[in-house]
PDB file of C-alpha atoms in Angstrom:
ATOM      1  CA  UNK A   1     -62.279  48.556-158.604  1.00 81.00           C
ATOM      2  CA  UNK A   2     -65.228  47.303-160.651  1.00 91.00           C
ATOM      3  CA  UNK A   3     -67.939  46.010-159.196  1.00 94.00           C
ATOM      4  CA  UNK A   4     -69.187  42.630-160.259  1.00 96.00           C
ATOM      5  CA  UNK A   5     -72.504  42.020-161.283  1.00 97.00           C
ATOM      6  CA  UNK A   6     -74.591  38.518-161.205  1.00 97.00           C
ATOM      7  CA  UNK A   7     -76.036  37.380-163.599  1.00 97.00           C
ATOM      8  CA  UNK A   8     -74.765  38.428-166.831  1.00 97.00           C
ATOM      9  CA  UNK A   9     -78.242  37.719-168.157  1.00 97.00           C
ATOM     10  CA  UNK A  10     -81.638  37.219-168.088  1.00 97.00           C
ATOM     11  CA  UNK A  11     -84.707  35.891-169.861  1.00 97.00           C
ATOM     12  CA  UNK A  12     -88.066  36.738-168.075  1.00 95.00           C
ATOM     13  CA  UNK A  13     -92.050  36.567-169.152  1.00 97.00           C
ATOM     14  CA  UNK A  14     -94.096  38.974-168.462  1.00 97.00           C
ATOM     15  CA  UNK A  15     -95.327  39.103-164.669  1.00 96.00           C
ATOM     16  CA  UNK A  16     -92.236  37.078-163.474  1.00 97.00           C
ATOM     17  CA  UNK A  17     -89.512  38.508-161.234  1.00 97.00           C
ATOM     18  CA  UNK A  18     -86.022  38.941-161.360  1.00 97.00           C
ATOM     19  CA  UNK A  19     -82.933  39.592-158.641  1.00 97.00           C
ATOM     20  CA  UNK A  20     -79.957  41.634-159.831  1.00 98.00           C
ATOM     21  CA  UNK A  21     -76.889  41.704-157.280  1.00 97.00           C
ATOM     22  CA  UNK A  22     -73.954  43.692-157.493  1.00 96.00           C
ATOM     23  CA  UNK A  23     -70.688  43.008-154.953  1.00 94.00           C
ATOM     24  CA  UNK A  24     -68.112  44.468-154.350  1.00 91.00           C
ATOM     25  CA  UNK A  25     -63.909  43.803-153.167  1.00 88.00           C
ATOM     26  CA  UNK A  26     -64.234  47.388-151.987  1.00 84.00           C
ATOM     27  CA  UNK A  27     -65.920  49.335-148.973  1.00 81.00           C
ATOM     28  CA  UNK A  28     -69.276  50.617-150.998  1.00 81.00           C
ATOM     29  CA  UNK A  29     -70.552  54.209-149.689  1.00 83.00           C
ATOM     30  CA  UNK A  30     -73.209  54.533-152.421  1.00 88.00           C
ATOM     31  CA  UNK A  31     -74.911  51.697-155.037  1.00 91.00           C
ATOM     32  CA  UNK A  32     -76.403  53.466-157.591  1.00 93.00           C
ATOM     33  CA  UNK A  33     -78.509  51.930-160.217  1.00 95.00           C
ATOM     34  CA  UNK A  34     -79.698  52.774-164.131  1.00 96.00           C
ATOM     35  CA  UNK A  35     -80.926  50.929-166.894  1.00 97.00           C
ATOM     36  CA  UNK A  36     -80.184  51.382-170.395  1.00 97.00           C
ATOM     37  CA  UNK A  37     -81.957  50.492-173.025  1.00 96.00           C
ATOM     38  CA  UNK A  38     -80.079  49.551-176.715  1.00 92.00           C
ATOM     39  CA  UNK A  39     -78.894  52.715-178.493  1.00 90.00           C
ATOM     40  CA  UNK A  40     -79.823  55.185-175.637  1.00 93.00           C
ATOM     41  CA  UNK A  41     -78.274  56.957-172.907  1.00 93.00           C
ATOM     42  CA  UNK A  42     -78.728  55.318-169.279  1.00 95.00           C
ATOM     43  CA  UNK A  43     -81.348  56.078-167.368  1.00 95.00           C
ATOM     44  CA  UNK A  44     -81.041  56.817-163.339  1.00 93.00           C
ATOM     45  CA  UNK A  45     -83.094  54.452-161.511  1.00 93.00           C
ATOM     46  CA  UNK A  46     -81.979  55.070-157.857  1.00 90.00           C
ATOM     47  CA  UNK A  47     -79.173  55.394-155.203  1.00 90.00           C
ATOM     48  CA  UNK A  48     -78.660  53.780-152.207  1.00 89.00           C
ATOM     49  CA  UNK A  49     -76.700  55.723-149.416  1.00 83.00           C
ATOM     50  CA  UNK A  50     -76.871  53.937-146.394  1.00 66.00           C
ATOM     51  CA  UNK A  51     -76.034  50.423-144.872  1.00 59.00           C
ATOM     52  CA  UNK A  52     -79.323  48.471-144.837  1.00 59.00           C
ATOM     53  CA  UNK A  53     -81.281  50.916-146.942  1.00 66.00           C
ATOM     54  CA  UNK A  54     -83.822  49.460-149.217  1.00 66.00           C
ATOM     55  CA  UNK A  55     -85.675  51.897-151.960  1.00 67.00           C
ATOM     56  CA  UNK A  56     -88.572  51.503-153.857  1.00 68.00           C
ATOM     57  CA  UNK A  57     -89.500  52.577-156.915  1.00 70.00           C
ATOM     58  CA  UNK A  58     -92.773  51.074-158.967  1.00 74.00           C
ATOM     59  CA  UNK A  59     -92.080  47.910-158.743  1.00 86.00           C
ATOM     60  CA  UNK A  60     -88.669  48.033-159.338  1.00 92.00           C
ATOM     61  CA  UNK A  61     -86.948  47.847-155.531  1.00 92.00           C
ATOM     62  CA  UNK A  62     -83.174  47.659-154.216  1.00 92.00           C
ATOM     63  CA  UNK A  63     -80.986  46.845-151.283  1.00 90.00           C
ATOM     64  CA  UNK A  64     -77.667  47.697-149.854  1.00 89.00           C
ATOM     65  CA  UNK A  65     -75.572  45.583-147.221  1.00 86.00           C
ATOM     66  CA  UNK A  66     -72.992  48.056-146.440  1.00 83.00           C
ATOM     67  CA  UNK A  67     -71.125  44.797-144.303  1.00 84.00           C
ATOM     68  CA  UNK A  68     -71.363  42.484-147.126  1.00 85.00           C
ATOM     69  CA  UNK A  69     -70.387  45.366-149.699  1.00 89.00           C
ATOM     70  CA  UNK A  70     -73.630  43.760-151.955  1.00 91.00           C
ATOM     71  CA  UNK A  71     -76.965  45.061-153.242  1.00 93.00           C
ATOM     72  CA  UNK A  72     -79.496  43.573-154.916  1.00 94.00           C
ATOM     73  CA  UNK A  73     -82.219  45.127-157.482  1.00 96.00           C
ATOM     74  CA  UNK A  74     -85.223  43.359-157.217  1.00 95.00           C
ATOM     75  CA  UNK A  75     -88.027  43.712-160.404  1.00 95.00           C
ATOM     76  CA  UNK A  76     -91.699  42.442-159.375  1.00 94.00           C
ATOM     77  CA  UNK A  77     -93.599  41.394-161.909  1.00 94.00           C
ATOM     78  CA  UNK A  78     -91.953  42.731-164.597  1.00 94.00           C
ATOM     79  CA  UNK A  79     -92.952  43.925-167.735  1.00 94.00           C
ATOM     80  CA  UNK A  80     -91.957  44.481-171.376  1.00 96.00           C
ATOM     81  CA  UNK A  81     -90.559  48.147-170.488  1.00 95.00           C
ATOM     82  CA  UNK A  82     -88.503  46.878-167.795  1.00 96.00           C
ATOM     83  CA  UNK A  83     -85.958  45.019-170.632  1.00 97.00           C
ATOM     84  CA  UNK A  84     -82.541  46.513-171.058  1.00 97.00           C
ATOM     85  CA  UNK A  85     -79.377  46.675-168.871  1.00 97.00           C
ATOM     86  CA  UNK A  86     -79.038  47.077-165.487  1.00 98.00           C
ATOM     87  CA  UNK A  87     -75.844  48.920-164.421  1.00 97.00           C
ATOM     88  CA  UNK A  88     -75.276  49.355-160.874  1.00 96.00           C
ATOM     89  CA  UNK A  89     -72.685  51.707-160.069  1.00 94.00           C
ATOM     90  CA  UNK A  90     -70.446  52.060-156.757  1.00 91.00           C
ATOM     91  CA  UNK A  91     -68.892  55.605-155.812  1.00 87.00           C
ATOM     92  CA  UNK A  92     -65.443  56.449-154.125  1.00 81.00           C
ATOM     93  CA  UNK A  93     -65.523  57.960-150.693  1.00 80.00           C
ATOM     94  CA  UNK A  94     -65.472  61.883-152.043  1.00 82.00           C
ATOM     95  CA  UNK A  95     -68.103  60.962-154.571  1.00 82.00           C
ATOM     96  CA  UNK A  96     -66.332  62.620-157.935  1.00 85.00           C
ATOM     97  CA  UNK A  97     -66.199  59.141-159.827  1.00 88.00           C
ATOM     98  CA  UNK A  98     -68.888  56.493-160.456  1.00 90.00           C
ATOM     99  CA  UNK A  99     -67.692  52.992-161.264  1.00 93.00           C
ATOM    100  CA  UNK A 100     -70.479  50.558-163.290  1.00 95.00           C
ATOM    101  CA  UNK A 101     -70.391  46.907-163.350  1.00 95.00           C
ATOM    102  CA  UNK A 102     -70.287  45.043-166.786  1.00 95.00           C
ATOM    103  CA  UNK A 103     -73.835  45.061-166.448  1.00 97.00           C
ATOM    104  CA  UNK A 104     -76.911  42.555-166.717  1.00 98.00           C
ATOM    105  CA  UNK A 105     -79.157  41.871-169.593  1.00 97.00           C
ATOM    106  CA  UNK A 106     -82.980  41.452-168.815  1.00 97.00           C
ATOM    107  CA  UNK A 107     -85.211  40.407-171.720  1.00 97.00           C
ATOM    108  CA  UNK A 108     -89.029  40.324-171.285  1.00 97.00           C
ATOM    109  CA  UNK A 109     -90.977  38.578-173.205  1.00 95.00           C
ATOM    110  CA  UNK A 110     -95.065  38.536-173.701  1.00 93.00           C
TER     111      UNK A 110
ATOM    112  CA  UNK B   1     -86.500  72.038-169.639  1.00 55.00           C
ATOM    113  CA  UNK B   2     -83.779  70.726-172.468  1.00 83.00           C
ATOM    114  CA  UNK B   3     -81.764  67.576-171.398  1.00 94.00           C
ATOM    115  CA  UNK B   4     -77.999  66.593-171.948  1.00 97.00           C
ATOM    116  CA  UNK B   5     -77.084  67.176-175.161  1.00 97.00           C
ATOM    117  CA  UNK B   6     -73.930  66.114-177.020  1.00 97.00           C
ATOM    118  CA  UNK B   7     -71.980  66.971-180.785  1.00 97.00           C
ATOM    119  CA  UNK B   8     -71.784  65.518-182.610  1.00 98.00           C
ATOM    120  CA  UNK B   9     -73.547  62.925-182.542  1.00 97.00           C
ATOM    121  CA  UNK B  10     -71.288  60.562-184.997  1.00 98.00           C
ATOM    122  CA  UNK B  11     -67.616  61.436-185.729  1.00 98.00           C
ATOM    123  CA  UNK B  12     -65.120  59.483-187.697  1.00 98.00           C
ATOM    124  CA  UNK B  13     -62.042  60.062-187.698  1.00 98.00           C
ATOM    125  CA  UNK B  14     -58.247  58.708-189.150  1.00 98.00           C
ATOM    126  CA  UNK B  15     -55.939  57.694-187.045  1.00 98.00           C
ATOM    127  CA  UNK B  16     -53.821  60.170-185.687  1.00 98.00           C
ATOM    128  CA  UNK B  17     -56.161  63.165-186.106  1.00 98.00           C
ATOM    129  CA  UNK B  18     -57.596  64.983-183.632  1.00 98.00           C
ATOM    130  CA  UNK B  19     -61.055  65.199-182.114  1.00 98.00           C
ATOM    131  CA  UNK B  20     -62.983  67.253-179.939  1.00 98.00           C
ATOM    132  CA  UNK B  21     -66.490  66.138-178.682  1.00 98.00           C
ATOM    133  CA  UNK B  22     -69.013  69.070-177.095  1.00 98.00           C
ATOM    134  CA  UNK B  23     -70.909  68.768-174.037  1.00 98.00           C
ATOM    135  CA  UNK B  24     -74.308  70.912-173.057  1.00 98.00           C
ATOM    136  CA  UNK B  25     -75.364  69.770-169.550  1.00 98.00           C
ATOM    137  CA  UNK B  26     -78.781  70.779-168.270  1.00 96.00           C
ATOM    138  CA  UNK B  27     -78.579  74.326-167.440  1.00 95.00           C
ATOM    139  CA  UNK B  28     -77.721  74.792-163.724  1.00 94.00           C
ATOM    140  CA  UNK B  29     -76.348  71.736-163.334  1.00 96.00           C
ATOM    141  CA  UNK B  30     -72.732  71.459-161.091  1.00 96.00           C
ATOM    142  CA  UNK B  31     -71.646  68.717-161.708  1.00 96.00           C
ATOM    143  CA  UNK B  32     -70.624  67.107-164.867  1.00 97.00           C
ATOM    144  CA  UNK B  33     -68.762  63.812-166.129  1.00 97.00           C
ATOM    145  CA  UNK B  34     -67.989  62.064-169.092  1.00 98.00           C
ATOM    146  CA  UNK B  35     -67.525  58.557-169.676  1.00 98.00           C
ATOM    147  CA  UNK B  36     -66.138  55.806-172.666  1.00 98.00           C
ATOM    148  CA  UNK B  37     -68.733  53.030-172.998  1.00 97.00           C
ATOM    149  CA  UNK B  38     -66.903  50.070-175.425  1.00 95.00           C
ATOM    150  CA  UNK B  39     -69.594  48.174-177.032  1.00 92.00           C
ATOM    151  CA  UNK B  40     -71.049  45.356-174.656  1.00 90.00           C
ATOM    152  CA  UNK B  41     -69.593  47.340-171.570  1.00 93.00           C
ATOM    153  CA  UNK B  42     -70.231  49.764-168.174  1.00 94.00           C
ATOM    154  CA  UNK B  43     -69.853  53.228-168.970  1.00 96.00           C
ATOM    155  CA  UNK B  44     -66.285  54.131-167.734  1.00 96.00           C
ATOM    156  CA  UNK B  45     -65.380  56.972-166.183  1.00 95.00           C
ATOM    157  CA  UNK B  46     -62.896  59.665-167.309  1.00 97.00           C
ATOM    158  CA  UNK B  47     -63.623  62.318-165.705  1.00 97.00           C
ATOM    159  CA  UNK B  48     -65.727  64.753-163.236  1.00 96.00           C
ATOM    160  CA  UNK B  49     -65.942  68.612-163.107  1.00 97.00           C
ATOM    161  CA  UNK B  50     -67.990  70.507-160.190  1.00 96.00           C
ATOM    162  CA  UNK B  51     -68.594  74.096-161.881  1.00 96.00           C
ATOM    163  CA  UNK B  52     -65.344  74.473-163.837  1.00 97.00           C
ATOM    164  CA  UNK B  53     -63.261  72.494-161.653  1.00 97.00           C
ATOM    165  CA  UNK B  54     -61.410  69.642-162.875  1.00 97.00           C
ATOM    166  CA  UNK B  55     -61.888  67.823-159.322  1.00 95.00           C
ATOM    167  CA  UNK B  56     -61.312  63.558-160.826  1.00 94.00           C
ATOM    168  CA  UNK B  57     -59.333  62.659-164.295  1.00 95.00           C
ATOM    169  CA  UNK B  58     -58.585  59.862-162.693  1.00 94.00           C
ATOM    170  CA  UNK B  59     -60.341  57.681-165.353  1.00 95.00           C
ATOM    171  CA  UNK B  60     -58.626  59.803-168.378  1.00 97.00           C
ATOM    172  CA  UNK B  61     -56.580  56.922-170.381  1.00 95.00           C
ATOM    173  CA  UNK B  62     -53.558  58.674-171.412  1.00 95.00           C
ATOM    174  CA  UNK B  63     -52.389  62.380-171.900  1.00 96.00           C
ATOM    175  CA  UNK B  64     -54.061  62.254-175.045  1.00 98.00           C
ATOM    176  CA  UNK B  65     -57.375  62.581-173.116  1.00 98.00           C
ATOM    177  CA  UNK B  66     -58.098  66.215-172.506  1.00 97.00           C
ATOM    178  CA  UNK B  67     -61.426  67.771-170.577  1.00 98.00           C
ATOM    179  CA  UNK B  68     -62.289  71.163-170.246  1.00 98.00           C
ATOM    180  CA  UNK B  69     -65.702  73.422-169.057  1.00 98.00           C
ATOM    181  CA  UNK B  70     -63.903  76.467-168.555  1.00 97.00           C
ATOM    182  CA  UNK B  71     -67.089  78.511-167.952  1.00 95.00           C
ATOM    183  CA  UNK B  72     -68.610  75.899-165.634  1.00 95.00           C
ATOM    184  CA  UNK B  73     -71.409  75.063-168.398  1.00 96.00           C
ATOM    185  CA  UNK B  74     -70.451  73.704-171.740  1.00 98.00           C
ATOM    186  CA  UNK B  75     -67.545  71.045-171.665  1.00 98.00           C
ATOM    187  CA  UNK B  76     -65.268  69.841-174.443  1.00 98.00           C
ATOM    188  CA  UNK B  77     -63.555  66.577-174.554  1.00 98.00           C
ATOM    189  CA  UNK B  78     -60.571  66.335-176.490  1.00 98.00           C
ATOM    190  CA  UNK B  79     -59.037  63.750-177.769  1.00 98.00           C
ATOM    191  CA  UNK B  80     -55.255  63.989-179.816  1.00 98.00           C
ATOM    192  CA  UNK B  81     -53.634  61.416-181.974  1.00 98.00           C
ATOM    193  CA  UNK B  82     -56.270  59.521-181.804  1.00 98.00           C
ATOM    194  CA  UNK B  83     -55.993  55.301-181.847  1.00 98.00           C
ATOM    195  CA  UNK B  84     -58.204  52.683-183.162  1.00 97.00           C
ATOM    196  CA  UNK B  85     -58.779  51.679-179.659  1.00 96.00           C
ATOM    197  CA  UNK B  86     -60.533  55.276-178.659  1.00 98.00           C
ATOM    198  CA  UNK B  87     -63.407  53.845-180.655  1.00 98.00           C
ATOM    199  CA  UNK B  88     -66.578  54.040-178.233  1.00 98.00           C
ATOM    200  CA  UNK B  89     -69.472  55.840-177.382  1.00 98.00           C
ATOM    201  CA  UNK B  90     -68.572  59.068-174.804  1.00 98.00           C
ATOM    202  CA  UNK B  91     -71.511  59.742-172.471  1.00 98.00           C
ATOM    203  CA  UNK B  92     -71.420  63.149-170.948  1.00 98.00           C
ATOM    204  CA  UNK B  93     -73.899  63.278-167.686  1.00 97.00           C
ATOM    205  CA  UNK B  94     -75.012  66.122-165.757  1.00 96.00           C
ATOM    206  CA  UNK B  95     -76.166  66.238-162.400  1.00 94.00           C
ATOM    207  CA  UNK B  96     -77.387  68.812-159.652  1.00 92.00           C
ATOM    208  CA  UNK B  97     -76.086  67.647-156.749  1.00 87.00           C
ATOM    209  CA  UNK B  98     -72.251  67.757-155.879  1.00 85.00           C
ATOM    210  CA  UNK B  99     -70.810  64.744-156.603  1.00 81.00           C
ATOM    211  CA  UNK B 100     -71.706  61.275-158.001  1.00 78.00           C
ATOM    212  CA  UNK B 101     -75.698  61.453-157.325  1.00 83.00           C
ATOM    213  CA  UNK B 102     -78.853  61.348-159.943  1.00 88.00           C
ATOM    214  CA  UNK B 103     -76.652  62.132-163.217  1.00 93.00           C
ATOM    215  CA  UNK B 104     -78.413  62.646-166.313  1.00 95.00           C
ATOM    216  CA  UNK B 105     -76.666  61.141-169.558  1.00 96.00           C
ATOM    217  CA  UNK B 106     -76.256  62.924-172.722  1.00 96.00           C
ATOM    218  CA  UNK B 107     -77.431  60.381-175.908  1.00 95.00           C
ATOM    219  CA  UNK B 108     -73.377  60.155-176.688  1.00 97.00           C
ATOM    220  CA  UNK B 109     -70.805  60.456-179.388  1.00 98.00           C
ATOM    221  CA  UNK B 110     -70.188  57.524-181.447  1.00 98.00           C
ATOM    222  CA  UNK B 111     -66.267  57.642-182.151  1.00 98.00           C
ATOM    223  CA  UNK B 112     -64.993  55.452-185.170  1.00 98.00           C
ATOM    224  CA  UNK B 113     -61.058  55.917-185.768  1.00 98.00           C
ATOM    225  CA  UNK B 114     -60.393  54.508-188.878  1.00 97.00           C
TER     226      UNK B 114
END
């Protein structure tokens, strides 16, 4: 099943931050996260594995609540690179197929 | 080292014909899926190969849908009769881990059916 992702969209300036969450109906065992920008392939950002695990990367950060099947992808102080969509993804138990949310749109502006 | 790549890049095609759609995966790489993205949406998956196993067509929409890698490299997507509503862009990712981990994407083939 699909995971659903909140919000569909978003409209930053530059320095400002942004939450992306992701929930799912489902048990999650992995979240997995890319971004993709218009007219390119997606781009792997990170996976999360474990209940409770948070990851950093940059300044681009997530979380997974394995009990509340929900993670969120935090962006600090973002900046014009960091537009595009955010996808995160939840795999089945034996890990062959990846299932992406609709996705979330983050514009940065200057 | 090369990334994903993917033929072509465009294809259109009439209704009813038949396409096939090429997938080079980073060398070395086990795993390797492909997925329909529909303009505005998630990648979806079709399908996932470890080596030249076809291990998940779960995703695949209909028997028209065909995936091979017989060597456990290259992989072909197939596609027969095709429908207006196979129109999309199909991502081909490669990864080297078993299973859905760190996948590299492929930059896609546009499909038009006409």
């Amino acid at each position: 099943q699909q995971p659903v992702q909140s919000p569909q969209a978003v409209i930053l300036r530059e320095g400002e931050d942004a939450v992306i969450n992701c929930s799912s109906s489902k048990a999650l065992y992995s979240v997995h996260w890319y971004r993709q920008k218009h007219g390119e392939a997606p781009v792997f950002l990170m996976i999360l594995l474990k209940g409770g695990e948070q990851k950093g990367h940059d300044k681009i950060s997530a979380s997974f609540n394995e009990k509340k099947q929900q993670s969120s992808l935090y962006l600090t102080a973002s900046q014009l690179s960091y537009s595009g969509t955010y996808f995160c993804g939840t795999s089945n138990q034996a890990g062959t197929a990846l299932i992406f949310g609709k996705g979330t749109t983050l514009s940065v502006s200057s | 080292g090369a990334g994903v790549s993917q033929s072509p890049r465009y294809k259109v095609a009439k209704r009813g014909q038949d396409v096939a759609l090429r997938c080079d995966p980073i060398s070395g790489h086990v795993s390797l899926f492909w997925y329909q993205q529909a303009l505005g949406q998630g990648p979806e998956f079709l399908t996932y190969f470890q080596n030249e196993a076809q291990l998940d067509k779960s995703g695949l929409p209909s028997d028209r849908f065909f995936a091979e890698r017989p060597e456990g490299s290259v992989s072909t997507l197939k596609i027969q009769r095709t429908q207006q509503e196979d129109s999309a862009v199909y991502l081909c990712a490669s990864s080297s881990r078993l299973g859905s981990y760190e996948q590299y994407f492929g930059p896609g083939t546009r499909l038009t059916v006409t």
